[in-house]
mmCIF file of C-alpha atoms in Angstrom:
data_model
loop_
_atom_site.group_PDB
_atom_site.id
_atom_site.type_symbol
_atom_site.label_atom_id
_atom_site.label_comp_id
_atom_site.label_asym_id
_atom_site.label_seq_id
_atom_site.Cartn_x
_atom_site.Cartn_y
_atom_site.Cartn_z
ATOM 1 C CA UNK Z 24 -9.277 9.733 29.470
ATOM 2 C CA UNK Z 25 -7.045 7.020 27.640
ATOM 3 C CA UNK Z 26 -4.529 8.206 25.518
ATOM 4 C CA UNK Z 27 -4.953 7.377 21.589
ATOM 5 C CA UNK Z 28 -3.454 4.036 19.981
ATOM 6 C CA UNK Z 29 -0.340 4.346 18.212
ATOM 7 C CA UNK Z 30 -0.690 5.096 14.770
ATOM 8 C CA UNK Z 31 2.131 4.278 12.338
ATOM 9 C CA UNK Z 32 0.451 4.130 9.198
ATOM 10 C CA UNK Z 33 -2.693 5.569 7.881
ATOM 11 C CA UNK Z 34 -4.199 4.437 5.024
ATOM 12 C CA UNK Z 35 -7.018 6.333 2.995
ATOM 13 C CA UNK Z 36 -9.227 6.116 0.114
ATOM 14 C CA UNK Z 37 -11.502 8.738 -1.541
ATOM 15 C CA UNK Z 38 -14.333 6.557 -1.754
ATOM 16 C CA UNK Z 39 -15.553 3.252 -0.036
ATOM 17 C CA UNK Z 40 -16.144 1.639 -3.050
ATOM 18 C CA UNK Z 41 -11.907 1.656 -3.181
ATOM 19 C CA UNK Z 42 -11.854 -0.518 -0.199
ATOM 20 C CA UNK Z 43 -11.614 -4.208 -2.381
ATOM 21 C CA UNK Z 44 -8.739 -2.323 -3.733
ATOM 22 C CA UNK Z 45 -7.086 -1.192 -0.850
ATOM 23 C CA UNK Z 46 -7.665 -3.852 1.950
ATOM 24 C CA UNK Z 47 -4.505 -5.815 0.626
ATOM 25 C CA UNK Z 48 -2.719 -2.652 2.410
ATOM 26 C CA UNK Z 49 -4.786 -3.229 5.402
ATOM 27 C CA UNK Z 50 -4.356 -6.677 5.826
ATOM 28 C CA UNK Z 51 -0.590 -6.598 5.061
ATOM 29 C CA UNK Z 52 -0.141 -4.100 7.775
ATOM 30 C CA UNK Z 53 -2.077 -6.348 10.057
ATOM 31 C CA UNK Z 54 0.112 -9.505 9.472
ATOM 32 C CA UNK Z 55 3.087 -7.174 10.100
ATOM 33 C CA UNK Z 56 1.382 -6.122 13.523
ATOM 34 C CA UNK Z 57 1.690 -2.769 12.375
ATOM 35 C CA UNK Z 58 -0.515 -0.022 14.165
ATOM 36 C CA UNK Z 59 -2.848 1.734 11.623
ATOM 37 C CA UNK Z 60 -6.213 2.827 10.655
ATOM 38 C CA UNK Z 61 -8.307 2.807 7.534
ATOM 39 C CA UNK Z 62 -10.514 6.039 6.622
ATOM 40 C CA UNK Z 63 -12.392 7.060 3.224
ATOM 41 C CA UNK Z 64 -11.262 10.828 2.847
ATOM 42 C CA UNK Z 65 -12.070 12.901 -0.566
ATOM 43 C CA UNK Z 66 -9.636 15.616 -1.458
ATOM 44 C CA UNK Z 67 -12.599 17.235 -3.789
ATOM 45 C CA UNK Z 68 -15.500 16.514 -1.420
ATOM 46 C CA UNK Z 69 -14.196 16.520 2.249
ATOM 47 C CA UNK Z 70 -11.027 18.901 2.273
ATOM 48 C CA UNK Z 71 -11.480 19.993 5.278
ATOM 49 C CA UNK Z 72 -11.596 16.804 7.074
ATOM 50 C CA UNK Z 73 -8.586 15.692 5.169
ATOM 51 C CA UNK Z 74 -6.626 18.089 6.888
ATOM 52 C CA UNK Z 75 -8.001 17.636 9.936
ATOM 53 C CA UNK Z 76 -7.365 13.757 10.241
ATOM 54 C CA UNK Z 77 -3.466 14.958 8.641
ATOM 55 C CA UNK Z 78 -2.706 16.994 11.647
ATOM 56 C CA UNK Z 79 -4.341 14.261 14.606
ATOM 57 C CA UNK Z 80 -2.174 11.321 12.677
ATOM 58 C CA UNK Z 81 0.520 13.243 12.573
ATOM 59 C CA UNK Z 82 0.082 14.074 16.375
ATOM 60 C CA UNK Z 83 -0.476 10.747 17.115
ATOM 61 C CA UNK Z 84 2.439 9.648 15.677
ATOM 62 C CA UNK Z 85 1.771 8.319 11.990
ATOM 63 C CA UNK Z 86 5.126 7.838 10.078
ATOM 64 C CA UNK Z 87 3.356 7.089 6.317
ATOM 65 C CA UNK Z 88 0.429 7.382 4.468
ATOM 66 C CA UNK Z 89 -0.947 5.257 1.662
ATOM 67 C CA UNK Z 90 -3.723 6.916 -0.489
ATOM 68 C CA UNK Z 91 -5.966 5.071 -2.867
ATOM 69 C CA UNK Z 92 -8.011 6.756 -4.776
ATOM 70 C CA UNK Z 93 -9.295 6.666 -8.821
ATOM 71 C CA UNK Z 94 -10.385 8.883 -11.694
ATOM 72 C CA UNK Z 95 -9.328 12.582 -11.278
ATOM 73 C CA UNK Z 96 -6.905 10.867 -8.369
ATOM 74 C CA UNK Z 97 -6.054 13.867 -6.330
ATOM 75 C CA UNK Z 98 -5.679 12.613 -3.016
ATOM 76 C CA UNK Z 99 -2.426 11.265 -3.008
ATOM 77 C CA UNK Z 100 -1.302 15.019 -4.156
ATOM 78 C CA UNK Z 101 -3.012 16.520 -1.376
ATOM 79 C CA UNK Z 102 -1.993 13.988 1.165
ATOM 80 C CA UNK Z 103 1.629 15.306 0.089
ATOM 81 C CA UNK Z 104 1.191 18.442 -0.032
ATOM 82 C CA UNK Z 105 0.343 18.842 3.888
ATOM 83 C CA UNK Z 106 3.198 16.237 5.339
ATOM 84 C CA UNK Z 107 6.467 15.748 5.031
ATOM 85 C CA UNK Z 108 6.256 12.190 5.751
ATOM 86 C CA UNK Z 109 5.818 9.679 2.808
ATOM 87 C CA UNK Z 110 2.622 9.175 0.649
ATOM 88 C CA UNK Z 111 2.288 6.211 -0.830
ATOM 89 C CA UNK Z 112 0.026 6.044 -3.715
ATOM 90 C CA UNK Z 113 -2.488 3.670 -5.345
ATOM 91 C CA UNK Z 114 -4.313 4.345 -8.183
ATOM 92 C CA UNK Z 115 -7.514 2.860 -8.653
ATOM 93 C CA UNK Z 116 -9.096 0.454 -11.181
ATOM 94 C CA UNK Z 117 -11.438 3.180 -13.389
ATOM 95 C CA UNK Z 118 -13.688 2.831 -16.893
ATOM 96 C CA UNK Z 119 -10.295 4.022 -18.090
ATOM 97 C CA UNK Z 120 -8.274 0.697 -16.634
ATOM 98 C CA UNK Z 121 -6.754 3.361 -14.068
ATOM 99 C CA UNK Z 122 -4.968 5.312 -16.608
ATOM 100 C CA UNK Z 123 -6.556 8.208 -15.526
ATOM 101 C CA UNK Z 124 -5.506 7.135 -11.755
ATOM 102 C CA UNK Z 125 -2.363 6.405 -12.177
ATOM 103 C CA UNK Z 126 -1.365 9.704 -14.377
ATOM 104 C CA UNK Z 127 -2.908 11.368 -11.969
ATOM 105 C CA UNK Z 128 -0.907 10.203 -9.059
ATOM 106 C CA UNK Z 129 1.940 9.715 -10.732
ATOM 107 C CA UNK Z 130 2.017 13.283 -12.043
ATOM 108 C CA UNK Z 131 3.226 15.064 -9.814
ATOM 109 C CA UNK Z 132 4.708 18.319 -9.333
ATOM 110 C CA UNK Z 133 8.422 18.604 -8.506
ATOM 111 C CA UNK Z 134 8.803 19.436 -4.446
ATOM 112 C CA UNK Z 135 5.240 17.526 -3.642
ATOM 113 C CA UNK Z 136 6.618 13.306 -3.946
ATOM 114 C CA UNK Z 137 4.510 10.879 -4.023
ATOM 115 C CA UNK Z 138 5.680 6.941 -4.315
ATOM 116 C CA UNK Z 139 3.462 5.478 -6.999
ATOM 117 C CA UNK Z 140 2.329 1.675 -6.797
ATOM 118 C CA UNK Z 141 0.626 -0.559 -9.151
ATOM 119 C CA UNK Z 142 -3.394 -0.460 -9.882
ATOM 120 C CA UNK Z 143 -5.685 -1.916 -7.176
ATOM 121 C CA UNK Z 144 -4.931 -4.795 -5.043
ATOM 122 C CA UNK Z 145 -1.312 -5.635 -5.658
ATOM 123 C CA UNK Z 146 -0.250 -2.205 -5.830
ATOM 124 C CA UNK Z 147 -2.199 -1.874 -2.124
ATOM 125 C CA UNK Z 148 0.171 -4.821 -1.222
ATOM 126 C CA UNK Z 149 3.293 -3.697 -1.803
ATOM 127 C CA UNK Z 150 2.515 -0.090 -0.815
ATOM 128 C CA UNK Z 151 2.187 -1.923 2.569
ATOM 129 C CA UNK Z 152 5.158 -3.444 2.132
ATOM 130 C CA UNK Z 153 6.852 -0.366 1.400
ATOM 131 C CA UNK Z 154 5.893 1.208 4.266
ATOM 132 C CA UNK Z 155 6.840 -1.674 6.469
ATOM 133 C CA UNK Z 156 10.358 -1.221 4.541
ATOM 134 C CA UNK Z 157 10.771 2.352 5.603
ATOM 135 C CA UNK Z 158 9.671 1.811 9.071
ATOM 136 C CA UNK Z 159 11.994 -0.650 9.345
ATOM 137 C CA UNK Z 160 14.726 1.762 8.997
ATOM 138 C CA UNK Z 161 14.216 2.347 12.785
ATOM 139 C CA UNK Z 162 12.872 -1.037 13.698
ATOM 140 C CA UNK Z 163 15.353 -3.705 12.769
ATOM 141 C CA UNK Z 164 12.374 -6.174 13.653
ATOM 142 C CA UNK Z 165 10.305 -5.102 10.933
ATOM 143 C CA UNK Z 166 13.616 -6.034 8.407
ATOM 144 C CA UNK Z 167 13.503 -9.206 10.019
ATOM 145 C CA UNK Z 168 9.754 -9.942 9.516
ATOM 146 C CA UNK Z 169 9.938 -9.282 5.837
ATOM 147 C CA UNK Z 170 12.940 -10.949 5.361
ATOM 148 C CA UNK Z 171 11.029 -14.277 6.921
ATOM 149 C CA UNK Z 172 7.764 -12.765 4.262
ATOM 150 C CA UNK Z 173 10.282 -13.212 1.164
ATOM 151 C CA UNK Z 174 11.167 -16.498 2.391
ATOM 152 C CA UNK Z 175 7.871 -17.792 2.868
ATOM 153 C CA UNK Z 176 7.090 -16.667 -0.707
ATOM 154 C CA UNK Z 177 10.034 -18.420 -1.991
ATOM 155 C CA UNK Z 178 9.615 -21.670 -0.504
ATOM 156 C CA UNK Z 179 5.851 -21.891 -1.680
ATOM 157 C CA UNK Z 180 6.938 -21.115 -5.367
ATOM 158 C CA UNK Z 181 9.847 -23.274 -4.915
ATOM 159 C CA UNK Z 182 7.320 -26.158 -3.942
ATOM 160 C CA UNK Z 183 5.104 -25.252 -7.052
ATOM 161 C CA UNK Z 184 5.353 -27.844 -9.868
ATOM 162 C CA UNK Z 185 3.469 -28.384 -13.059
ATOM 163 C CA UNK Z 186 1.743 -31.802 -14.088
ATOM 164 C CA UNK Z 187 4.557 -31.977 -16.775
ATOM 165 C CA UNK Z 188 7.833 -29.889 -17.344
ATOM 166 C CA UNK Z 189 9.274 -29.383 -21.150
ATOM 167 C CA UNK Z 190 12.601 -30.904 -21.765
ATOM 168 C CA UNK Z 191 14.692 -31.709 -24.772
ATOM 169 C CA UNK Z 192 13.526 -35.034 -24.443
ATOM 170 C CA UNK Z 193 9.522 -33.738 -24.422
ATOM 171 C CA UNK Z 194 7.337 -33.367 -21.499
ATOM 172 C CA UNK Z 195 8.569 -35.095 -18.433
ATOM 173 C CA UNK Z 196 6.720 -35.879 -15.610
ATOM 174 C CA UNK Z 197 7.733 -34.000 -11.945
ATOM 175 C CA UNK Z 198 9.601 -35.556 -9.065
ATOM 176 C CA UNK Z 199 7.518 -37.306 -7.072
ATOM 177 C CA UNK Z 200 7.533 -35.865 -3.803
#
């Protein structure tokens, strides 16, 4: 019998329908080339489960979690309340704007932390990219590989121009290139 991948993050959502949401996370991870898996978990209507998959990531190795999930947003809590390693949370675009998502996974109790990100997609992002961050703390390649992701972003902002630019002296024209 083969021995299980490496898992370093694990990233879960309550419902499938979060997965447009969350597969920023999933695809930042994978441009990292960082081992992880994707599951749809409920903390109301698969508890058990939850804790099962907990304990086998944890055995297999995972260092962070990021939870998406929206309304009465309760997974992230949960996630937190069974590992000490860090939850990253997500809330989910609701009828409600994710109000209701992000209160709820923002609110939490003092003892039970969970890092709160944005609503949906960029918020799935950058919980990725927090992740990477703490891994990095023991992988100085990972630091490396987002400092080379910030420059990338830089330089293609820096190359941005609009058809005209304001001026005291009106709307000039950009340099040509």
């Amino acid at each position: 019998m083969s021995a299980e991948p490496e898992l370093l993050v694990a990233v879960i959502m309550g419902s499938k329908s979060d997965w447009d949401s969350m597969k920023p996370a999933s695809d930042t991870l994978h441009k990292f080339g960082i081992p992880h898996e994707c599951r749809v978990l409920s903390a109301h209507r698969t508890p058990d489960e939850l804790a099962e998959y907990l304990k086998s990531a944890e055995a297999r190795g995972c260092q962070a979690y990021i939870g998406g999930a929206g309304g009465a947003a309760h997974l992230c809590g949960v996630i937190a309340s069974q590992t000490l390693k860090p939850v990253l949370g997500v809330p989910m675009d609701s009828r409600l704007q994710g109000l209701d998502s992000l209160l709820s996974t923002v609110q939490m109790p003092e003892g039970i932390p969970v890092g709160t990100f944005a609503i949906g997609p960029s918020g799935a992002a950058n919980a990725a990219l927090y992740a990477i961050s703490i891994l990095s703390l023991q992988r100085p390649e990972l630091a490396d590989k987002i400092r080379q992701y910030r420059q990338e972003r830089k330089d293609k902002i820096l190359k941005e121009h609009l058809p005209y630019k304001q001026s005291s002296a009106g709307m000039v024209p950009p340099p040509k290139e």
